[in-house]
Amino acid sequence: MNNISQIIPDWYADFSKIPIMDFETALRQKNFSPAALQSLLSPQAGEHLEEMARMAQLRKQQYFGNTVTLFTPLYLSNYCTNGCIYCAFKADNAIRRHQLTPEQIRTEGEEIGRTGMRHLLVLTGEAPSKTPFSYIKESLLLLSEQFSSLSIEMYPMSEIQYADLVAAVPVEGVTVYQETYNPRVYDRVHPYGEKRNYSWRLKTADRAARAGVRSITVGALLGLDDPLYELGALALHLDYLTKKYPQVSLLVSFPRLRPISGSGFSVPHSVSHRFFTQIVCAFRILFPHVGITMSTRESERIRNGLVPLGVTKMSAGVSTAVGSASENSDEQFEIADERSLQEVCSWLREHGYQPVMHDWNKKLTP
Amino acid sequence: MKDVLILGGVKIQTRLFTGSGKYRDERIIGDVLDAAQCDVVTVALRRVDLEKKEESFVSSIPKNKQLMPNTSGARDAEEAVRIARLARAMGYGNWIKIEVIRDSRYLLPDNLETLRAAERLVKEGFEVFPYMNPDLDMGRRMVEAGAAAVMPLGAPIGSNGGLKTAEMIRIMIELVDAPIIVDAGIGKPSHAAAAMEMGADAVLLNTAIAASGDPVAMARAFSQAVSAGRTAYLAGMGLERQGAHASSPLTGFLGADE
């Protein structure tokens, strides 16, 4: 099998050579091919969105049943040493910075635990100097007492570091977004910081998988590059991970970029609600085994609407600021769905979905 | 003569086993089990909050049912063994359905790791039910290891694909010296009936009931299909006929004394 660092450049070089597949054929595919994905993302397919939605709903029900897994994110720190031009946390943004102390971590954890939530996603900005591995490991060990399952969304780590977290905490999931798979765009939107290393980031999922991480979430930000390129590359990454690490449970996410107030950054390839829905349907149809996770960056209306069509995992009860006393720090993005965990659960139950608050326990891992 | 299946020393009246996942509301499980008169229900330990056992969906399963905890989520024998021990420690009994899956795409079981887990768990006193790809020799090895039954798949989990592996299952029914429970892939009552007509001892299915519009009605339909298939199997079905039968015997030229 080709290496991911070969697959992605080939994709950008050979994009024009993808064979054409008609919509009807693509809709009935049981597995991914670049041609099928491009067909389902095409404007012609967009005219059959309702048909796609019906197929997506069928696949979702078949593979995931009437369930949606919920998790709560906890931000440990918003310090960042990178200059990602699209992000409110970037180093040269004059925002209030804060990093939780062990005592605050314990309190925040207890507060989230009281909502009944048992899955926690722990996040930091990408500043290894401020949040070194030792701080991260200690913080996770503190939280590990209170939660059944911990996942992390932080700077890319080495295989040895992931293996350490798997053995010691244990960390069950790793989320890492490539942001954009297009190396030229990547270079442009990451002007400085450790994050400039495209290839190190691209191989993060490989390192996590080899280290024994059970669940890996990959994704791309929608808005930085032409979505047809971006999603094609993301799909190839998923396809590669499916084949190379069959034991890993895979999830995908496609956060839509929104303009940051006062930054002068405008989203170059913004994605409409309608096209976003088409994207979720296309991935649900061609990657029926891959979970789709969606944050509170999306509004209540969009999140609710996309649950039947393919979303399998949602955050709830979220603050993207560091610390519940939010006068301490600013938020990474504005929360568009402000419902509490209980409100999300009630909505799901009323609409025929079972909110899953417990899907793995660290005690099940030797 | 009463047609009773005995598994792990327990008399099983209803040959339809079901699961407890994928429901829109787990409180309906009790009604589903009633409608289908199921005796055996499998539960995924991964879904049980070990710290809040009383609040778990398992408490909505009537006490007179035989629980069959499963090792869903296990990627190797070691994890399966650990999950089985935890299930027993939680008070869910000593039946264990071994699921060891290392393929996230089709969720197909790893027979070798499954066998390893079966060998260890039998020694620890479990009644072991391995979920497996239908393979004659692996089935025999599971039984040699002490499995209470073997559970070959009809098609990938959740696929509703029917008996894609029918011939391999038929061979196992013929030659493996233990009850055969067809598990996974059964999407319609007719699939369940077909498995029973072939001589399977029981079927286990979940998605087709849990994800249907009316799980209680669907459970009843499956129950009837399983029962019909079993009755037909016991009655001895005629062979399927290719084309019409000649009305005068083809061997009529032979005299009665020849």
XYZ file of N, CA, C and O in Angstrom, chain B residues 17-180:
656
model
N -32.936 -15.379 19.477
C -32.194 -14.589 20.468
C -32.085 -13.177 19.909
O -31.998 -12.981 18.703
N -32.066 -12.205 20.807
C -31.939 -10.849 20.287
C -30.959 -10.024 21.109
O -30.372 -10.515 22.067
N -30.790 -8.766 20.662
C -29.799 -7.894 21.289
C -30.461 -6.707 21.954
O -31.692 -6.671 22.111
N -29.658 -5.745 22.319
C -30.199 -4.622 23.065
C -29.654 -3.279 22.572
O -29.901 -2.250 23.175
N -28.936 -3.288 21.451
C -28.355 -2.041 20.951
C -29.210 -1.424 19.855
O -30.184 -2.025 19.387
N -28.842 -0.228 19.459
C -29.422 0.475 18.311
C -30.860 0.921 18.486
O -31.490 1.418 17.564
N -31.442 0.716 19.679
C -32.826 1.146 19.889
C -32.916 2.650 20.065
O -32.040 3.261 20.657
N -34.031 3.226 19.582
C -34.229 4.654 19.792
C -34.487 4.920 21.274
O -34.169 5.973 21.796
N -35.109 3.951 21.931
C -35.374 4.103 23.358
C -35.256 2.716 23.984
O -36.026 1.817 23.667
N -34.298 2.575 24.886
C -34.027 1.237 25.436
C -35.165 0.710 26.304
O -35.232 -0.481 26.576
N -36.037 1.612 26.742
C -37.123 1.134 27.605
C -38.085 0.205 26.867
O -38.891 -0.494 27.478
N -37.970 0.180 25.536
C -38.868 -0.658 24.742
C -38.408 -2.123 24.735
O -39.156 -3.019 24.365
N -37.159 -2.372 25.202
C -36.589 -3.716 25.086
C -37.464 -4.776 25.770
O -37.677 -5.861 25.226
N -37.998 -4.433 26.932
C -38.851 -5.380 27.651
C -40.046 -5.806 26.803
O -40.375 -6.999 26.717
N -40.674 -4.841 26.135
C -41.834 -5.148 25.277
C -41.426 -6.015 24.093
O -42.156 -6.909 23.677
N -40.247 -5.719 23.540
C -39.759 -6.504 22.400
C -39.560 -7.960 22.819
O -39.987 -8.891 22.131
N -38.932 -8.151 23.966
C -38.658 -9.513 24.444
C -39.964 -10.255 24.711
O -40.093 -11.446 24.412
N -40.949 -9.540 25.245
C -42.254 -10.147 25.483
C -42.897 -10.577 24.181
O -43.379 -11.698 24.050
N -42.895 -9.652 23.203
C -43.568 -9.922 21.931
C -42.962 -11.143 21.254
O -43.667 -11.950 20.648
N -41.644 -11.275 21.336
C -40.974 -12.377 20.658
C -40.819 -13.580 21.577
O -40.331 -14.622 21.155
N -41.234 -13.437 22.813
C -41.050 -14.473 23.836
C -39.620 -14.982 23.881
O -39.362 -16.180 23.997
N -38.676 -14.045 23.754
C -37.266 -14.436 23.754
C -36.823 -14.858 25.145
O -37.224 -14.263 26.140
N -35.961 -15.870 25.181
C -35.355 -16.277 26.450
C -33.970 -15.673 26.618
O -33.517 -15.464 27.732
N -33.289 -15.474 25.484
C -31.877 -15.095 25.561
C -31.682 -13.713 24.942
O -32.163 -13.437 23.844
N -30.969 -12.852 25.649
C -30.706 -11.513 25.122
C -29.240 -11.156 25.356
O -28.692 -11.377 26.426
N -28.617 -10.661 24.290
C -27.205 -10.307 24.407
C -27.075 -8.815 24.725
O -27.849 -7.993 24.237
N -26.113 -8.489 25.585
C -25.898 -7.095 25.983
C -24.424 -6.732 25.827
O -23.550 -7.553 26.111
N -24.164 -5.513 25.336
C -22.779 -5.060 25.155
C -22.296 -4.422 26.447
O -22.838 -3.399 26.875
N -21.290 -5.023 27.040
C -20.786 -4.484 28.310
C -20.224 -3.075 28.125
O -20.253 -2.258 29.038
N -19.734 -2.779 26.898
C -19.150 -1.454 26.655
C -20.157 -0.330 26.890
O -19.786 0.792 27.152
N -21.441 -0.671 26.755
C -22.475 0.364 26.926
C -22.893 0.528 28.383
O -23.693 1.410 28.699
N -22.374 -0.321 29.264
C -22.785 -0.248 30.661
C -21.807 0.638 31.423
O -20.602 0.391 31.427
N -22.337 1.674 32.043
C -21.505 2.521 32.888
C -21.229 1.741 34.175
O -22.120 1.537 34.987
N -19.987 1.285 34.310
C -19.673 0.369 35.405
C -19.897 1.015 36.774
O -20.115 0.335 37.758
N -19.841 2.362 36.781
C -20.039 3.049 38.062
C -21.524 3.271 38.373
O -21.887 3.603 39.484
N -22.362 3.175 37.342
C -23.792 3.416 37.564
C -24.592 2.253 37.028
O -25.455 2.399 36.171
N -24.264 1.080 37.504
C -24.841 -0.148 36.986
C -26.378 -0.131 37.043
O -27.055 -0.571 36.124
N -26.912 0.410 38.144
C -28.367 0.357 38.344
C -29.121 1.165 37.286
O -30.222 0.838 36.916
N -28.477 2.238 36.790
C -29.152 3.083 35.798
C -29.022 2.532 34.386
O -29.553 3.082 33.445
N -28.285 1.439 34.234
C -27.997 0.952 32.886
C -29.226 0.301 32.245
O -30.158 -0.122 32.927
N -29.179 0.219 30.910
C -30.287 -0.395 30.175
C -30.486 -1.854 30.558
O -31.561 -2.404 30.375
N -29.436 -2.479 31.100
C -29.566 -3.898 31.463
C -30.651 -4.074 32.522
O -31.324 -5.109 32.573
N -30.849 -3.002 33.328
C -31.876 -3.126 34.362
C -33.288 -3.105 33.777
O -34.238 -3.457 34.460
N -33.420 -2.709 32.488
C -34.758 -2.767 31.882
C -35.049 -4.134 31.254
O -36.103 -4.346 30.671
N -34.114 -5.063 31.388
C -34.349 -6.420 30.871
C -34.965 -7.271 31.987
O -34.421 -7.336 33.087
N -36.118 -7.885 31.706
C -36.778 -8.674 32.757
C -35.836 -9.724 33.353
O -35.012 -10.312 32.649
N -35.989 -9.957 34.645
C -35.054 -10.812 35.389
C -35.079 -12.279 34.934
O -34.114 -13.012 35.129
N -36.212 -12.705 34.343
C -36.290 -14.127 33.967
C -35.597 -14.432 32.634
O -35.647 -15.550 32.146
N -34.957 -13.440 32.033
C -34.263 -13.678 30.760
C -32.841 -14.147 31.022
O -32.220 -13.789 32.025
N -32.336 -14.951 30.096
C -30.941 -15.388 30.177
C -30.083 -14.317 29.512
O -30.190 -14.084 28.309
N -29.231 -13.661 30.290
C -28.336 -12.653 29.718
C -27.154 -13.322 29.033
O -26.607 -14.303 29.530
N -26.804 -12.787 27.869
C -25.598 -13.242 27.182
C -24.748 -11.992 26.913
O -24.843 -11.370 25.854
N -23.948 -11.577 27.911
C -23.094 -10.405 27.689
C -22.158 -10.678 26.514
O -21.765 -11.827 26.292
N -21.832 -9.633 25.760
C -20.893 -9.839 24.664
C -19.676 -8.939 24.823
O -19.693 -7.972 25.576
N -18.630 -9.295 24.088
C -17.352 -8.596 24.244
C -17.141 -7.556 23.149
O -16.010 -7.274 22.758
N -18.242 -6.991 22.651
C -18.164 -5.965 21.618
C -17.102 -4.919 21.963
O -17.045 -4.440 23.091
N -16.280 -4.583 20.991
C -15.210 -3.608 21.211
C -13.861 -4.280 21.416
O -12.829 -3.633 21.263
N -13.874 -5.584 21.737
C -12.594 -6.276 21.944
C -11.876 -6.432 20.610
O -12.486 -6.793 19.606
N -10.577 -6.147 20.613
C -9.802 -6.273 19.382
C -8.864 -7.476 19.414
O -8.249 -7.814 18.423
N -8.733 -8.067 20.590
C -7.933 -9.296 20.679
C -8.452 -10.145 21.838
O -9.347 -9.729 22.576
N -7.854 -11.339 21.958
C -8.326 -12.292 22.967
C -8.222 -11.696 24.365
O -9.111 -11.860 25.202
N -7.143 -10.991 24.592
C -6.907 -10.427 25.927
C -8.040 -9.493 26.362
O -8.535 -9.570 27.482
N -8.445 -8.603 25.444
C -9.528 -7.675 25.784
C -10.843 -8.432 25.987
O -11.625 -8.106 26.876
N -11.060 -9.460 25.161
C -12.298 -10.235 25.291
C -12.350 -10.912 26.660
O -13.391 -10.915 27.331
N -11.219 -11.464 27.078
C -11.161 -12.149 28.371
C -11.451 -11.159 29.493
O -12.215 -11.426 30.420
N -10.865 -9.984 29.371
C -11.068 -8.962 30.403
C -12.536 -8.537 30.488
O -13.095 -8.413 31.574
N -13.148 -8.333 29.324
C -14.555 -7.905 29.310
C -15.442 -9.005 29.904
O -16.358 -8.732 30.689
N -15.139 -10.263 29.563
C -15.926 -11.382 30.086
C -15.853 -11.417 31.614
O -16.872 -11.572 32.298
N -14.667 -11.258 32.141
C -14.508 -11.293 33.609
C -15.279 -10.152 34.262
O -15.920 -10.343 35.291
N -15.195 -8.946 33.650
C -15.930 -7.805 34.211
C -17.435 -8.060 34.187
O -18.140 -7.743 35.145
N -17.908 -8.659 33.095
C -19.346 -8.940 32.972
C -19.787 -9.878 34.096
O -20.833 -9.678 34.720
N -18.967 -10.879 34.359
C -19.326 -11.821 35.428
C -19.278 -11.124 36.787
O -20.156 -11.309 37.619
N -18.252 -10.284 36.952
C -18.126 -9.569 38.229
C -19.287 -8.602 38.450
O -19.645 -8.301 39.586
N -19.886 -8.131 37.352
C -21.027 -7.213 37.465
C -22.309 -7.960 37.836
O -23.358 -7.347 38.011
N -22.236 -9.280 37.833
C -23.418 -10.066 38.176
C -24.266 -10.447 36.978
O -25.445 -10.760 37.119
N -23.669 -10.402 35.792
C -24.438 -10.730 34.587
C -24.331 -12.212 34.201
O -24.669 -12.592 33.088
N -23.856 -13.042 35.096
C -23.846 -14.483 34.844
C -22.587 -14.955 34.136
O -21.644 -14.181 33.940
N -22.588 -16.221 33.768
C -21.355 -16.788 33.205
C -21.473 -17.163 31.723
O -20.676 -17.912 31.196
N -22.512 -16.621 31.060
C -22.562 -16.790 29.607
C -21.789 -15.635 28.977
O -21.907 -14.499 29.431
N -21.051 -15.953 27.923
C -20.348 -14.861 27.242
C -20.325 -15.112 25.739
O -19.958 -16.190 25.280
N -20.795 -14.136 24.997
C -20.668 -14.202 23.536
C -19.355 -13.515 23.181
O -19.174 -12.323 23.462
N -18.441 -14.283 22.605
C -17.138 -13.702 22.290
C -17.199 -13.028 20.928
O -17.485 -13.664 19.913
N -16.951 -11.735 20.944
C -16.825 -10.974 19.699
C -15.440 -10.366 19.712
O -15.157 -9.525 20.559
N -14.596 -10.802 18.811
C -13.293 -10.154 18.687
C -13.189 -9.635 17.265
O -13.178 -10.406 16.302
N -13.158 -8.318 17.135
C -13.250 -7.710 15.810
C -12.100 -6.748 15.613
O -11.895 -5.845 16.427
N -11.358 -6.995 14.538
C -10.233 -6.101 14.246
C -10.428 -5.399 12.917
O -9.505 -4.832 12.365
N -11.640 -5.496 12.390
C -11.902 -4.858 11.104
C -13.048 -3.873 11.252
O -14.197 -4.277 11.424
N -12.712 -2.586 11.219
C -13.744 -1.583 11.473
C -14.665 -1.403 10.277
O -15.752 -0.872 10.404
N -14.249 -1.870 9.104
C -15.047 -1.629 7.896
C -16.288 -2.517 7.853
O -17.399 -2.040 7.677
N -16.119 -3.828 7.982
C -17.255 -4.751 7.919
C -17.545 -5.425 9.250
O -18.445 -6.248 9.351
N -16.737 -5.116 10.252
C -16.903 -5.699 11.580
C -16.904 -7.229 11.534
O -17.698 -7.892 12.207
N -16.027 -7.781 10.703
C -15.935 -9.242 10.624
C -15.054 -9.757 11.763
O -14.049 -9.137 12.113
N -15.444 -10.882 12.348
C -14.690 -11.387 13.500
C -13.347 -12.015 13.112
O -13.191 -12.531 12.015
N -12.416 -11.951 14.046
C -11.108 -12.580 13.870
C -11.188 -13.968 14.519
O -11.163 -14.102 15.740
N -11.303 -15.000 13.680
C -11.529 -16.345 14.224
C -10.398 -16.820 15.132
O -10.639 -17.509 16.125
N -9.162 -16.473 14.788
C -8.034 -16.990 15.558
C -8.029 -16.405 16.982
O -7.917 -17.142 17.962
N -8.195 -15.095 17.066
C -8.228 -14.478 18.403
C -9.466 -14.950 19.180
O -9.435 -15.090 20.393
N -10.557 -15.172 18.452
C -11.787 -15.651 19.083
C -11.554 -17.024 19.711
O -11.966 -17.288 20.846
N -10.864 -17.887 18.964
C -10.551 -19.224 19.493
C -9.677 -19.117 20.749
O -9.912 -19.806 21.746
N -8.680 -18.234 20.681
C -7.793 -18.068 21.848
C -8.582 -17.637 23.078
O -8.364 -18.124 24.187
N -9.516 -16.694 22.853
C -10.342 -16.218 23.983
C -11.235 -17.360 24.480
O -11.396 -17.547 25.694
N -11.788 -18.127 23.544
C -12.682 -19.231 23.927
C -11.936 -20.229 24.808
O -12.438 -20.662 25.851
N -10.718 -20.588 24.392
C -9.938 -21.571 25.170
C -9.748 -21.099 26.606
O -9.923 -21.850 27.563
N -9.421 -19.799 26.740
C -9.151 -19.289 28.092
C -10.428 -19.180 28.921
O -10.440 -19.513 30.108
N -11.500 -18.726 28.287
C -12.725 -18.481 29.064
C -13.414 -19.779 29.473
O -14.021 -19.850 30.540
N -13.314 -20.802 28.632
C -13.882 -22.101 29.026
C -13.185 -22.589 30.295
O -13.826 -23.053 31.245
N -11.870 -22.428 30.313
C -11.103 -22.865 31.498
C -11.503 -22.088 32.748
O -11.346 -22.571 33.859
N -11.989 -20.861 32.545
C -12.401 -20.057 33.698
C -13.868 -20.288 34.066
O -14.428 -19.564 34.889
N -14.478 -21.281 33.422
C -15.833 -21.665 33.825
C -16.966 -20.928 33.129
O -18.113 -21.008 33.545
N -16.658 -20.225 32.044
C -17.724 -19.544 31.301
C -18.422 -20.520 30.346
O -17.820 -21.484 29.883
N -19.695 -20.236 30.067
C -20.369 -20.861 28.934
C -20.076 -19.955 27.743
O -20.506 -18.801 27.707
N -19.334 -20.490 26.784
C -18.749 -19.645 25.750
C -19.486 -19.789 24.422
O -19.740 -20.897 23.954
N -19.850 -18.656 23.844
C -20.559 -18.619 22.553
C -19.748 -17.768 21.586
O -19.890 -16.554 21.563
N -18.895 -18.395 20.775
C -18.056 -17.595 19.878
C -18.803 -17.167 18.614
O -19.411 -17.988 17.926
N -18.725 -15.862 18.335
C -19.248 -15.303 17.082
C -18.133 -15.429 16.069
O -17.007 -14.983 16.312
N -18.403 -16.060 14.912
C -17.293 -16.375 14.007
C -17.675 -16.315 12.533
O -18.842 -16.378 12.181
N -16.639 -16.184 11.721
C -16.828 -16.406 10.289
C -17.075 -17.889 10.105
O -16.391 -18.702 10.722
N -18.053 -18.271 9.278
C -18.341 -19.698 9.132
C -17.169 -20.439 8.493
O -16.853 -20.224 7.324
N -16.523 -21.264 9.277
C -15.360 -22.015 8.827
C -15.420 -23.329 9.577
O -15.409 -23.351 10.810
N -15.492 -24.410 8.825
C -15.733 -25.722 9.436
C -14.694 -26.064 10.499
O -15.024 -26.408 11.627
N -13.425 -25.968 10.128
C -12.411 -26.410 11.084
C -12.313 -25.502 12.300
O -12.091 -25.975 13.413
N -12.487 -24.201 12.082
C -12.465 -23.309 13.245
C -13.668 -23.617 14.142
O -13.559 -23.578 15.368
N -14.792 -23.921 13.543
C -15.969 -24.303 14.324
C -15.676 -25.532 15.168
O -15.982 -25.581 16.361
N -15.040 -26.528 14.542
C -14.690 -27.746 15.289
C -13.727 -27.441 16.422
O -13.833 -27.975 17.520
N -12.767 -26.547 16.130
C -11.803 -26.201 17.192
C -12.474 -25.482 18.357
O -12.105 -25.661 19.505
N -13.443 -24.627 18.035
C -14.176 -23.925 19.104
C -14.863 -24.967 20.004
O -14.871 -24.842 21.229
N -15.450 -25.976 19.358
C -16.171 -26.999 20.124
C -15.184 -27.843 20.939
O -15.426 -28.148 22.117
N -14.037 -28.192 20.314
C -13.007 -28.931 21.065
C -12.554 -28.130 22.280
O -12.225 -28.682 23.327
N -12.531 -26.798 22.119
C -12.112 -25.944 23.240
C -13.183 -25.878 24.325
O -12.920 -25.396 25.422
N -14.393 -26.345 23.984
C -15.439 -26.372 25.009
C -16.562 -25.366 24.822
O -17.342 -25.121 25.751
N -16.664 -24.777 23.616
C -17.742 -23.805 23.375
C -19.106 -24.471 23.544
O -19.294 -25.629 23.167
N -20.060 -23.729 24.123
C -21.408 -24.258 24.336
C -22.190 -24.330 23.026
O -23.120 -25.120 22.878
N -21.830 -23.494 22.084
C -22.453 -23.443 20.757
C -21.511 -22.615 19.902
O -20.599 -21.977 20.432
N -21.711 -22.625 18.580
C -20.944 -21.694 17.754
C -21.916 -20.802 16.989
O -23.039 -21.198 16.678
N -21.476 -19.582 16.725
C -22.357 -18.569 16.150
C -21.779 -18.022 14.855
O -21.192 -16.935 14.840
N -21.942 -18.780 13.744
C -21.435 -18.275 12.466
C -22.314 -17.133 11.944
O -23.513 -17.099 12.207
N -21.702 -16.219 11.200
C -22.453 -15.081 10.676
C -23.065 -15.402 9.319
O -22.497 -16.133 8.508
N -24.261 -14.835 9.087
C -24.929 -14.986 7.807
C -24.462 -13.945 6.805
O -24.418 -14.176 5.602
N -24.105 -12.775 7.324
C -23.608 -11.651 6.527
C -23.040 -10.651 7.535
O -23.272 -10.801 8.733
N -22.286 -9.653 7.070
C -21.732 -8.698 8.040
C -22.806 -8.101 8.968
O -23.946 -7.881 8.543
N -22.400 -7.836 10.207
C -23.302 -7.250 11.216
C -24.001 -6.032 10.645
O -23.382 -5.190 10.019
N -25.287 -5.956 10.880
C -26.026 -4.755 10.518
C -26.324 -4.624 9.038
O -26.979 -3.690 8.615
N -25.852 -5.579 8.227
C -26.006 -5.421 6.779
C -27.396 -5.815 6.304
O -27.795 -5.473 5.196
N -28.144 -6.550 7.139
C -29.443 -7.079 6.723
C -29.327 -7.874 5.420
O -30.280 -7.972 4.664
N -28.145 -8.415 5.163
C -27.870 -9.031 3.872
C -28.446 -10.433 3.691
O -28.440 -10.973 2.587
N -28.912 -11.052 4.766
C -29.449 -12.409 4.641
C -28.354 -13.443 4.768
O -27.270 -13.157 5.279
N -28.630 -14.645 4.274
C -27.671 -15.740 4.450
C -26.686 -15.801 3.289
O -26.738 -16.696 2.444
N -25.784 -14.825 3.265
C -24.780 -14.803 2.194
C -23.831 -15.993 2.326
O -23.198 -16.399 1.366
N -23.692 -16.520 3.514
C -22.743 -17.615 3.743
C -23.466 -18.956 3.885
O -22.978 -19.871 4.544
N -24.639 -19.052 3.256
C -25.534 -20.189 3.501
C -24.847 -21.558 3.383
O -25.010 -22.421 4.249
N -24.069 -21.768 2.329
C -23.517 -23.104 2.120
C -22.507 -23.463 3.216
O -22.460 -24.594 3.700
N -21.710 -22.486 3.635
C -20.736 -22.756 4.695
C -21.446 -23.057 6.021
O -21.023 -23.919 6.784
N -22.537 -22.341 6.255
C -23.306 -22.597 7.484
C -23.949 -23.975 7.415
O -23.946 -24.729 8.387
N -24.470 -24.319 6.240
C -25.093 -25.648 6.090
C -24.090 -26.750 6.414
O -24.388 -27.717 7.114
N -22.845 -26.559 5.926
C -21.805 -27.554 6.188
C -21.515 -27.634 7.694
O -21.352 -28.721 8.260
N -21.494 -26.496 8.334
C -21.254 -26.499 9.788
C -22.397 -27.190 10.531
O -22.176 -27.948 11.470
N -23.617 -26.914 10.095
C -24.766 -27.571 10.735
C -24.628 -29.084 10.599
O -24.876 -29.845 11.538
N -24.176 -29.515 9.419
C -24.057 -30.958 9.168
C -22.948 -31.588 10.015
O -23.109 -32.668 10.565
N -21.808 -30.888 10.151
C -20.621 -31.556 10.675
C -20.105 -31.087 12.034
O -19.310 -31.795 12.656
N -20.490 -29.915 12.477
C -19.952 -29.460 13.772
C -20.840 -30.019 14.889
O -22.063 -29.883 14.852
N -20.192 -30.622 15.865
C -20.931 -31.337 16.895
C -21.296 -30.413 18.062
O -20.823 -30.583 19.187
N -22.108 -29.416 17.777
C -22.578 -28.477 18.815
C -23.716 -27.674 18.203
O -23.843 -27.615 16.976
N -24.544 -27.066 19.031
C -25.604 -26.220 18.464
C -25.019 -25.092 17.621
O -23.985 -24.524 17.954
N -25.716 -24.792 16.516
C -25.300 -23.705 15.629
C -26.332 -22.587 15.729
O -27.518 -22.800 15.475
